[in-house]
Coordinates of C-alpha atoms in Angstrom, one line a residue:
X1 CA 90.6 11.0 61.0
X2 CA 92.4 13.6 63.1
X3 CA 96.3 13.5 64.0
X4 CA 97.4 15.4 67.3
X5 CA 100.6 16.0 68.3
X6 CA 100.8 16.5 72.6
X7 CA 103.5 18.2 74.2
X8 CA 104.1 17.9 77.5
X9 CA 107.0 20.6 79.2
X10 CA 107.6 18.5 82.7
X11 CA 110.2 19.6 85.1
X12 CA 113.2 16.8 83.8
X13 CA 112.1 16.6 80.0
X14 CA 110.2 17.6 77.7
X15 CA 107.8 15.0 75.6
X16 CA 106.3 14.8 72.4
X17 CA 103.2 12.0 71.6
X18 CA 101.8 12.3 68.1
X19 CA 98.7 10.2 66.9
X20 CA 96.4 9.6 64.2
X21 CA 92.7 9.4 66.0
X22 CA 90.5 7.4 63.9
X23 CA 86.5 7.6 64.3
X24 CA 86.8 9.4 67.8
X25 CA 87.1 5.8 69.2
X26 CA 90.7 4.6 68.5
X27 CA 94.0 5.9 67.6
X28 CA 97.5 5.4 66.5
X29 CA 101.1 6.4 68.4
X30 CA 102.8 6.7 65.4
X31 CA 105.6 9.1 67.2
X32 CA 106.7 9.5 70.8
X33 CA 110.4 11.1 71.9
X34 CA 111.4 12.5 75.0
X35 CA 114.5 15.4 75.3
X36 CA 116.3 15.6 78.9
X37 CA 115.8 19.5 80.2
X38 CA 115.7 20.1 84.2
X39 CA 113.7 23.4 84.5
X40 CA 115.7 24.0 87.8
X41 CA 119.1 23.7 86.2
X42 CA 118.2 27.6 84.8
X43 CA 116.9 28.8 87.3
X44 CA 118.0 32.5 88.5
X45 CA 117.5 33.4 92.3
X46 CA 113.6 35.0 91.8
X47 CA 112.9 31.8 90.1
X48 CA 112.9 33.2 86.8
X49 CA 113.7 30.7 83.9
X50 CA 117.3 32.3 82.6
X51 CA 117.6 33.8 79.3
X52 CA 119.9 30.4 78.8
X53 CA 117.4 28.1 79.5
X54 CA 114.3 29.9 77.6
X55 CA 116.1 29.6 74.5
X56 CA 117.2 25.8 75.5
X57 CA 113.0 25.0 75.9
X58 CA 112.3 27.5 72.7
X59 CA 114.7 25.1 70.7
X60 CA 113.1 21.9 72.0
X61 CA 109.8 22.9 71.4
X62 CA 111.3 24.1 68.1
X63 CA 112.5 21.0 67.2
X64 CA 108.6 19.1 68.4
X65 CA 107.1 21.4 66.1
X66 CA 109.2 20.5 63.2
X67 CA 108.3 17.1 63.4
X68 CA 104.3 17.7 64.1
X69 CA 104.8 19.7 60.6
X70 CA 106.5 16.9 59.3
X71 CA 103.7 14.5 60.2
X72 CA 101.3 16.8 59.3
X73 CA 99.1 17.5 62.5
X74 CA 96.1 19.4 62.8
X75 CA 97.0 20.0 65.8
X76 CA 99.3 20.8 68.8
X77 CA 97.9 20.8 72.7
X78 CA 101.2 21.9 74.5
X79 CA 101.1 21.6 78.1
X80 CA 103.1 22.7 81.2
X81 CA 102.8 21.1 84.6
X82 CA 104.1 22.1 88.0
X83 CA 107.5 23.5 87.3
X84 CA 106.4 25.8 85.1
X85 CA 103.6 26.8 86.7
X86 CA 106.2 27.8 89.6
X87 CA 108.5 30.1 87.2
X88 CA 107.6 34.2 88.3
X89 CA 107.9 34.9 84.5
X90 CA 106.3 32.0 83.2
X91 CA 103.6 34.0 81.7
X92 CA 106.0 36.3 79.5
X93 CA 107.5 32.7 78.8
X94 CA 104.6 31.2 77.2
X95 CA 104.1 34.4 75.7
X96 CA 107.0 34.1 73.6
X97 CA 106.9 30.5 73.2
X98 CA 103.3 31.7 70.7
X99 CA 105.0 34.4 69.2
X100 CA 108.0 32.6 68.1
X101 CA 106.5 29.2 67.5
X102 CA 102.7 29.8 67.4
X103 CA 102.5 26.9 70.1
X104 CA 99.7 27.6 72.4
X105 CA 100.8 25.9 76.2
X106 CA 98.5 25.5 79.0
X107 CA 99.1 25.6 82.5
X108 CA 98.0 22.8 84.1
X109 CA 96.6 23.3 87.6
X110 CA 97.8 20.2 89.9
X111 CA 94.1 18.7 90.1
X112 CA 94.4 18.7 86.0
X113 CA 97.3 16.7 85.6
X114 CA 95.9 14.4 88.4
X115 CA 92.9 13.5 86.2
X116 CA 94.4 12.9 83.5
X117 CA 96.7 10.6 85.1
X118 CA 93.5 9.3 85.9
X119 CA 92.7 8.7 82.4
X120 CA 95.6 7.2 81.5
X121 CA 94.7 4.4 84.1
X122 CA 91.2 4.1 83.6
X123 CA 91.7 2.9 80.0
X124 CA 95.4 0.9 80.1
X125 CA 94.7 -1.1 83.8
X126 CA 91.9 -3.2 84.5
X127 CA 91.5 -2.1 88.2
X128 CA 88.3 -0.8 90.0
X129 CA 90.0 0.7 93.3
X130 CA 93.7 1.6 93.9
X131 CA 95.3 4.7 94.8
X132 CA 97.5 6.4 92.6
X133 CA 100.5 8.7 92.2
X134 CA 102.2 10.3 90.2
X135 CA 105.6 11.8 90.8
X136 CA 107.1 14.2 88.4
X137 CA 110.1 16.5 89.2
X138 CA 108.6 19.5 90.8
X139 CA 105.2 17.7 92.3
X140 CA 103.4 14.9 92.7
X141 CA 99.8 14.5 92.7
X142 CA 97.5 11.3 94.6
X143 CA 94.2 10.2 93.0
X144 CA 92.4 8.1 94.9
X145 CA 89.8 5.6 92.9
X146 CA 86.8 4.2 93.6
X147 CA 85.0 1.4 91.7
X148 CA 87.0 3.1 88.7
X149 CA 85.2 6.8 89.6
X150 CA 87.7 9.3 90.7
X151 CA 86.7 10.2 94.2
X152 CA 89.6 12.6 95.4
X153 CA 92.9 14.5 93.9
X154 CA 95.3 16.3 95.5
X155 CA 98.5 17.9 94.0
X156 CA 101.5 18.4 96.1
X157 CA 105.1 20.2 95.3
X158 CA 106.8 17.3 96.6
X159 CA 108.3 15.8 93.2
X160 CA 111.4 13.6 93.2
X161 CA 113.5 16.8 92.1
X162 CA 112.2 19.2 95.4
X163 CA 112.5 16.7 97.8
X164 CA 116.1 15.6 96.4
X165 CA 117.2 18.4 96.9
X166 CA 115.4 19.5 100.1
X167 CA 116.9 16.4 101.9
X168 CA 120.3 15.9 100.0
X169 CA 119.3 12.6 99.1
X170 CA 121.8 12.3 95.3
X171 CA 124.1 11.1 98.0
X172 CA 123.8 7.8 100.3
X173 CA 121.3 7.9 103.1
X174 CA 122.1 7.8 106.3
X175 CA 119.8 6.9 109.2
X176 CA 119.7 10.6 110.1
X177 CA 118.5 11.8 106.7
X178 CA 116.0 9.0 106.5
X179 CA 114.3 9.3 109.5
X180 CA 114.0 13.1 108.6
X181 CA 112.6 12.4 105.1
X182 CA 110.5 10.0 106.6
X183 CA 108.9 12.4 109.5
X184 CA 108.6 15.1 106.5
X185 CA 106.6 12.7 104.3
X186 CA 104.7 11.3 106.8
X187 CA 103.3 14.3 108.1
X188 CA 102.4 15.6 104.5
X189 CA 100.6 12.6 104.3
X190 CA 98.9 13.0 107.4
X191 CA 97.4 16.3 105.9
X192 CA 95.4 14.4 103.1
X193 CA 92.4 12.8 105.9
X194 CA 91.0 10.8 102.8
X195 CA 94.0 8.7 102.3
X196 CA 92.9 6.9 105.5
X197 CA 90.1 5.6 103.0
X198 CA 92.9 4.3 100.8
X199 CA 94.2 1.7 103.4
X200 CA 95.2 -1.8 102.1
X201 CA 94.4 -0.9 98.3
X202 CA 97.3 -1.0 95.6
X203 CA 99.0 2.0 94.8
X204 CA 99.3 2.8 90.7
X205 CA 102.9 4.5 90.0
X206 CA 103.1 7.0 87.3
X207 CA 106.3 9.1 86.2
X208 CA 109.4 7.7 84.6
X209 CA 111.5 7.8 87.6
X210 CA 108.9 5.3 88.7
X211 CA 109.5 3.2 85.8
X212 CA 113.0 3.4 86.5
X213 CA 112.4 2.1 89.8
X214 CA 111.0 -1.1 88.7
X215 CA 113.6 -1.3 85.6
X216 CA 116.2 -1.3 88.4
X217 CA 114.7 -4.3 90.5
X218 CA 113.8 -6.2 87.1
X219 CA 117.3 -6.2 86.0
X220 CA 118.9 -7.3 89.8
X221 CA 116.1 -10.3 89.2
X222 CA 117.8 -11.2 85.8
X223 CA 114.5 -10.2 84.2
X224 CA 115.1 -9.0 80.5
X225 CA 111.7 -8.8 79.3
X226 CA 111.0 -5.1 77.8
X227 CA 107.1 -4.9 78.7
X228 CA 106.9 -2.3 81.7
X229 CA 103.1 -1.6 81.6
X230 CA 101.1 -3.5 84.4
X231 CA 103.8 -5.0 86.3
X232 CA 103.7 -5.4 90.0
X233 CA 106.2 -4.7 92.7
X234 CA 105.6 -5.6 96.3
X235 CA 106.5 -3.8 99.4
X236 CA 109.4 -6.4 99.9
X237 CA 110.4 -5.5 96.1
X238 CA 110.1 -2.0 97.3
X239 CA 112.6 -2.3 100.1
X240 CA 115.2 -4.3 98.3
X241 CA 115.7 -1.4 95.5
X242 CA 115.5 0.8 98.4
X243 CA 118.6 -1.4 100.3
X244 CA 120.5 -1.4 97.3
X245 CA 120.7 2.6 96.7
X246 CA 120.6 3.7 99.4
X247 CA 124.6 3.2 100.9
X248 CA 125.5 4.4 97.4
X249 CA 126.8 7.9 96.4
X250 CA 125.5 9.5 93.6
X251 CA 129.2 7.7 91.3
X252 CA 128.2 4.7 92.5
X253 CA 124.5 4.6 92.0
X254 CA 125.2 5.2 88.7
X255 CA 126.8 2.0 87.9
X256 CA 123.8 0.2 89.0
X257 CA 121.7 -1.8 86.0
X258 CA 118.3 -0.1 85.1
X259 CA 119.8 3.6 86.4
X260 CA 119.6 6.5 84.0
X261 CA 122.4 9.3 84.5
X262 CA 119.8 11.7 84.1
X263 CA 117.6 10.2 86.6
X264 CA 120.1 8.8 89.2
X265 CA 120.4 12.4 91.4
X266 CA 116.5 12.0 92.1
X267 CA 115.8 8.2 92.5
X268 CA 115.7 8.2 96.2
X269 CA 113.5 11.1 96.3
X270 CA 110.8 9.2 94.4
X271 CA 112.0 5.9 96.0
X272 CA 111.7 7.1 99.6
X273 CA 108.0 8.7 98.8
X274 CA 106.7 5.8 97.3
X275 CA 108.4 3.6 100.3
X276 CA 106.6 5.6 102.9
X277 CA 103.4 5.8 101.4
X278 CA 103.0 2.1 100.8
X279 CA 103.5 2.1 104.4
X280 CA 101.4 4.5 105.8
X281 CA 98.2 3.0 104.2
X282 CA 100.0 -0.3 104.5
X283 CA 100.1 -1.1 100.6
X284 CA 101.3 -4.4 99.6
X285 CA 101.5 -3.5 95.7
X286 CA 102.9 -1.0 93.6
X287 CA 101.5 -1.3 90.1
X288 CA 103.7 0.2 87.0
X289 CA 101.6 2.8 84.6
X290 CA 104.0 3.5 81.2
X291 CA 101.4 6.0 80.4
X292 CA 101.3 9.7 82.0
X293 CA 99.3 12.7 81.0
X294 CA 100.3 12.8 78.0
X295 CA 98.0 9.6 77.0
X296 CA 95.5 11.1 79.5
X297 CA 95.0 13.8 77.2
X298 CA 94.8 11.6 74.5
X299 CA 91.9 9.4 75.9
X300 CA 90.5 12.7 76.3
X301 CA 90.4 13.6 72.9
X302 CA 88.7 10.2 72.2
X303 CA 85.2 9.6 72.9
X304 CA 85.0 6.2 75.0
X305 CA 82.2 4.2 76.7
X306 CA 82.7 2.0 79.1
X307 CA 84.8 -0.9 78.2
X308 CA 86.8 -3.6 79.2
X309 CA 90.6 -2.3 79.4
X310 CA 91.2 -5.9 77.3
X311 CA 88.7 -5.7 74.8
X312 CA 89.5 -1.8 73.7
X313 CA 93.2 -2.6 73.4
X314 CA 92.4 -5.7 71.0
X315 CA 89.8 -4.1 69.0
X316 CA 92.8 -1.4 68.5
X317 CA 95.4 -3.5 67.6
X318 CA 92.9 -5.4 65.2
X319 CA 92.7 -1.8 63.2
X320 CA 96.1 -1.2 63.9
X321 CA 97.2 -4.2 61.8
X322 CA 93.9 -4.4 59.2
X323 CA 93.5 -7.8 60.7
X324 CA 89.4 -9.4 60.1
X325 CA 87.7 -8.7 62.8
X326 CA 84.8 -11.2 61.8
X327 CA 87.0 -13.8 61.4
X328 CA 88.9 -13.6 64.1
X329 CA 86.0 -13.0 66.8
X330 CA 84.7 -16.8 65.3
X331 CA 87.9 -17.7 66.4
X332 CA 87.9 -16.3 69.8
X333 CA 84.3 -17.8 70.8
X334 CA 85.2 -21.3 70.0
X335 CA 88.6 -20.9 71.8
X336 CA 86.8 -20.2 74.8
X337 CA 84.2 -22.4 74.3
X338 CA 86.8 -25.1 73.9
X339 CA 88.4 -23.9 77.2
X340 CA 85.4 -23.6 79.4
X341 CA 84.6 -27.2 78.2
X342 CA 87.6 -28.5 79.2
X343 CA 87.6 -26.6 82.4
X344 CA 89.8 -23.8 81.6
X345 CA 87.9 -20.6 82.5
X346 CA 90.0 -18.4 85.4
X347 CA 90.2 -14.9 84.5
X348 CA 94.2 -15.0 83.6
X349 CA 93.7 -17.5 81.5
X350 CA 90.6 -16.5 79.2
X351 CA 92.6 -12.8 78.9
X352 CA 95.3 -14.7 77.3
X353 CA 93.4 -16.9 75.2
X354 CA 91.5 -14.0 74.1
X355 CA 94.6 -12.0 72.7
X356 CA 95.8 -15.2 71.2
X357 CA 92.7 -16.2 68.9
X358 CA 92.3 -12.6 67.9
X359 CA 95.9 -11.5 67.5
X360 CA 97.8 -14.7 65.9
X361 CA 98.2 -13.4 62.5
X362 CA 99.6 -10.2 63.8
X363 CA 102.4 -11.7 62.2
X364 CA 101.9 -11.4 58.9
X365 CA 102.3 -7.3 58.7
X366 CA 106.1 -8.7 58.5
X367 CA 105.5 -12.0 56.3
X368 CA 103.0 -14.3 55.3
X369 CA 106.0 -17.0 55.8
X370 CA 107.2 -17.9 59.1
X371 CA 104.1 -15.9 60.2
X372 CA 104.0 -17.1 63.9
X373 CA 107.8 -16.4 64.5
X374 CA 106.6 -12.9 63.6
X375 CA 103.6 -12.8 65.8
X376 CA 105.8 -14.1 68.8
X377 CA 108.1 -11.4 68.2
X378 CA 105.5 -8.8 68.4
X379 CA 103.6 -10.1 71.3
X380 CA 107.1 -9.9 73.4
X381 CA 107.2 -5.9 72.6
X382 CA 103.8 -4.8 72.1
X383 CA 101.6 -3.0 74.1
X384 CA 98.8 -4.7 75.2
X385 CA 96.7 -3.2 77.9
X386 CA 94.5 -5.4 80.5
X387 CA 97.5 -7.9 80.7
X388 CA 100.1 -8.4 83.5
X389 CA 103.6 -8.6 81.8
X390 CA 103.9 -12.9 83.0
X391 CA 100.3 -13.3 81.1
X392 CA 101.5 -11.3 77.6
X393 CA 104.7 -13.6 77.7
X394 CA 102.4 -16.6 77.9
X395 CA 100.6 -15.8 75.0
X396 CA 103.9 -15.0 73.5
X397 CA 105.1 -18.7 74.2
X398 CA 101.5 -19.9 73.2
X399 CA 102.0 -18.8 69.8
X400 CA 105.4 -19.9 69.3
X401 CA 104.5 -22.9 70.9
X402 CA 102.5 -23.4 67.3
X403 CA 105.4 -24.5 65.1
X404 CA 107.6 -26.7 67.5
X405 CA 105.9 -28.3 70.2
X406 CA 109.0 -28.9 72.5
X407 CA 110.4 -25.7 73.1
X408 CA 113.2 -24.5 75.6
X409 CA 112.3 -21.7 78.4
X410 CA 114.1 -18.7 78.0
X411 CA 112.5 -17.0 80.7
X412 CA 112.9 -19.7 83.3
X413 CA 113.1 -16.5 85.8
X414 CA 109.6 -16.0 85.0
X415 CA 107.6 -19.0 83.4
X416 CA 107.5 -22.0 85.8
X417 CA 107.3 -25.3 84.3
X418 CA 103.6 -25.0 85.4
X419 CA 102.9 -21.9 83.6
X420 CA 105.0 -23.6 79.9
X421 CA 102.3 -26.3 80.3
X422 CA 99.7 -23.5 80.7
X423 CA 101.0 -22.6 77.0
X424 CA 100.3 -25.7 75.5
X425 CA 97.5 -25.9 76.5
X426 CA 96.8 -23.0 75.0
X427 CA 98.4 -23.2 72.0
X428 CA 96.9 -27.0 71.4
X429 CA 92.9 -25.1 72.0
X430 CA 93.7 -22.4 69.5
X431 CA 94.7 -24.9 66.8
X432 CA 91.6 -27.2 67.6
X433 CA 89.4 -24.3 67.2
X434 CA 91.0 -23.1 64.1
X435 CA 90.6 -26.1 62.6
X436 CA 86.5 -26.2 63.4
X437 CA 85.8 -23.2 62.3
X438 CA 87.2 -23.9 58.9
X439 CA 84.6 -26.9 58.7
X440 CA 81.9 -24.3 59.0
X441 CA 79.2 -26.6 57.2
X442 CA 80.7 -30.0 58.4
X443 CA 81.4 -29.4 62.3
X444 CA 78.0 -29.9 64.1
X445 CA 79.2 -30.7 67.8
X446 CA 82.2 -31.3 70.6
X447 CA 81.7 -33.5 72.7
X448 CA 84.3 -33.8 76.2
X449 CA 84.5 -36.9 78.7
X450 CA 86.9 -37.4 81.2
X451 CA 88.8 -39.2 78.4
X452 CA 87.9 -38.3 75.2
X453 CA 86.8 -35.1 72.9
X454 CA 84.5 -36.0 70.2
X455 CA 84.0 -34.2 67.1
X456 CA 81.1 -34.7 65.7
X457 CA 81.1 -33.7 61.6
X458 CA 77.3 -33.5 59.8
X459 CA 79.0 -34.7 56.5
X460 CA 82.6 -35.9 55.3
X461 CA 85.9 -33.6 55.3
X462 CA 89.0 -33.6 53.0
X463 CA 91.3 -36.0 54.5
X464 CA 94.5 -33.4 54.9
X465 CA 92.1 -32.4 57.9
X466 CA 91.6 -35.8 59.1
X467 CA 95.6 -35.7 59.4
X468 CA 95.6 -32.3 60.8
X469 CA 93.6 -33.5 63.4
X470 CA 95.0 -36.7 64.2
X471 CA 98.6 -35.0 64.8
X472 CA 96.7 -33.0 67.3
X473 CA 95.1 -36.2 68.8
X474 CA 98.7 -36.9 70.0
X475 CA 99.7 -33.8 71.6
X476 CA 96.3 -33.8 73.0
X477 CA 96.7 -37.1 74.9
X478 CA 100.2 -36.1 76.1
X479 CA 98.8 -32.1 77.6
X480 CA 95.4 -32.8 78.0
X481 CA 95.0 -37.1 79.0
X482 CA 92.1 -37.1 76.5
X483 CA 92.0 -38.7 72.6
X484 CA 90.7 -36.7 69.8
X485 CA 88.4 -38.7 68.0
X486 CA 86.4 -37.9 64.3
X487 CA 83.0 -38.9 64.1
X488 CA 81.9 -38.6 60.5
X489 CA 78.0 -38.7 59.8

């Protein structure tokens, strides 16, 4: 067991990620907080971070250190990225920062924080080609990503901060400043020949003003759901954030739902690069990362094989929550053996009858009672990588779906009527198949027709399960037209 604590000194905050890694395989976030500080708020005219803002960072960085003491680290990886790298007395900076603190920072180089974006997508999205960027404040660097191999990187100083600021964009656009941006951008692009080989694939969005992006249009949709991770905004999604900001000044924007004060200045800079991007390799999907370099160097530190994005996030949740991982894998194969039988075996569905056979008694790390209650609270704010936001909320619904059969949709916005039914189903094949594998010496076979599902038992079972099993006949005949029926040797 090793615990790490990451800092990362961007150009609009400074970050702090500590984690417990366990066996060089998996790992714990058992502390992540974020402190607003704009390098180029202190900037004198050489570019030298003032006296002012060194001892702003030094007390930051003060203040991350006291709490990887606290939590008792072995050790600290500090990093700097582009901003810093840009400061003509960044090296007496850093300097000072080990002789006061003893924290040793390195300077990322562009094509460094670029792969470990990388990283950070590699293990938390199940993709195999996509382009990605990454915008931070001072730069922004492009990955492009081949059958899941990084094939190119390139690091620009084009961050939401610089080209804010380059084209007055904290106030409303007009036609003449976009058309400007959009002649800039386009021709920075232009100088990249590979992205030509990027054309039509979905572009993967790092950096929190990103993620503020997508918060914005999630809550003009109504959408209240807190999972960020995974979720997919189209070109026409794009524009209509872009539509909305866009006439505002800087007092107005800030009244918009989703905006952060400290991020409103800078939105259009990262909207407006995104925007044009999507266009110029005609993109029809911009994919939300949470994750940054920060958990890039993290998967670093780990040592992974190749692995289903799915699989690795279970099997760390599992040790997360010292759930049975024997158990619980008997429940998952005959869940989606039960599925396939009954015809159930697209791709979004087995993911989210996967996390519901192994992660159903999540729940219990609260209480024993009420135990699904519990483990539909968690699934609605865990993280849980290799699912799309829509499919973690329908194993959320699948499990609550458990105790009360007839449930209202509180996310009508987001679950069709189709997709609730989806659920049942679901929820009705995880309770059949937790009821088999308890009969572990009576169950012999499961038998489907077009009207029926036979269970075929090799000797006699206690009668509460013949009751058990006849409740679930019903509900069976309502979700799936088919009878449950006992056949007892």
């Amino acid at each position: 067991m090793k615990r790490l604590s990451i800092i990362d000194i961007g150009s609009n905050s400074i970050k702090v990620l500590i984690a417990t890694l366990y066996s060089d395989r998996y790992y714990d976030i058992i502390k992540e907080e974020k402190v607003p500080f704009r390098i180029s708020q202190f900037l004198s005219p050489d570019q030298t971070l003032t006296e002012e803002g060194s001892k702003q960072l030094l007390d930051i960085l003060s203040y991350f250190k006291h709490l990887s003491d606290y939590h008792r680290v072995d050790q600290i990886l500090a990093i700097a990225t582009e901003a810093t790298r840009r400061l003509k007395n960044a090296t007496e900076l850093l300097a000072r920062i080990q002789n006061q603190l003893q924290i040793s920072v390195e300077l990322l180089p562009g094509e460094t924080e670029a792969y470990y974006g990388y990283l950070a997508t590699l293990h938390t999205i199940d993709l195999s080609d996509y382009l990605q960027i990454d915008i931070g404040g001072s730069s922004m660097e492009i990955v492009l990503v081949k059958n899941k191999k990084l094939i190119h990187a390139v690091s620009l100083p084009l961050g939401a901060i610089a080209t804010s600021k380059q084209f007055n964009l904290s106030e409303e656009i007009t036609k003449e400043k976009e058309d400007t941006f959009n002649e800039f951008i386009q021709s920075s692009y232009q100088q990249i020949p590979w992205l030509k080989e990027a054309i039509h694939l979905p572009i993967v969005g790092i950096g929190g003003t990103v993620r503020m992006i997508s918060k914005i249009y999630r809550q003009s949709t109504g959408d209240t759901i807190k999972l960020q991770h995974h979720y997919k905004l189209s070109n026409k999604n794009i524009n209509t954030v872009y539509e909305l900001l866009a006439p505002l000044p800087l007092k107005d924007r800030l009244t918009i739902k989703g905006m952060s004060k400290e991020r409103a200045d800078i939105v259009l800079g990262c909207l407006m690069t995104v925007q044009s991007l999507m266009r110029y390799i005609d993109s029809k999907e911009l994919i939300i990362n949470r994750y940054g370099i920060r958990q890039g160097l993290l998967f670093k530190n780990l040592q992974l094989p190749a692995h289903s994005v799915l699989d690795y996030s279970i099997c760390n949740l599992l040790i997360h929550f010292k759930l049975d991982e024997h158990y619980n894998d008997r429940l998952k194969q005959s869940t989606l053996t039960i599925a396939n039988q009954l015809g159930i075996n697209d791709h979004s569905s087995l993911s989210t009858l996967k996390v519901i056979s192994k992660l159903h008694q999540i729940g219990q790390v609260i209480s024993a009672q009420n135990i699904n209650k519990h483990t539909f609270h968690l699934l609605m704010n865990l993280q849980i990588n290799g699912l799309e936001p829509k499919e973690q909320l329908m194993a959320a619904y699948s499990i609550k779906l458990l105790d009360r059969f007839n449930i209202k949709n509180e996310h009508a916005n987001l679950l069709t009527d189709e997709d609730l039914m989806k659920c049942k189903q679901y929820a009705l094949i995880l309770q059949l198949a937790n009821e088999l594998i308890a009969l572990i010496h009576e169950f012999d076979e499961l038998k489907i027709s077009s009207d029926t599902i036979n269970i075929q038992l090799s000797h006699p079972i206690p009668h509460l399960y013949i009751n058990k099993i006849n409740h679930l006949s019903t509900l069976y005949e309502e979700v799936f037209h088919r009878q449950l029926l006992i056949n007892q040797l």
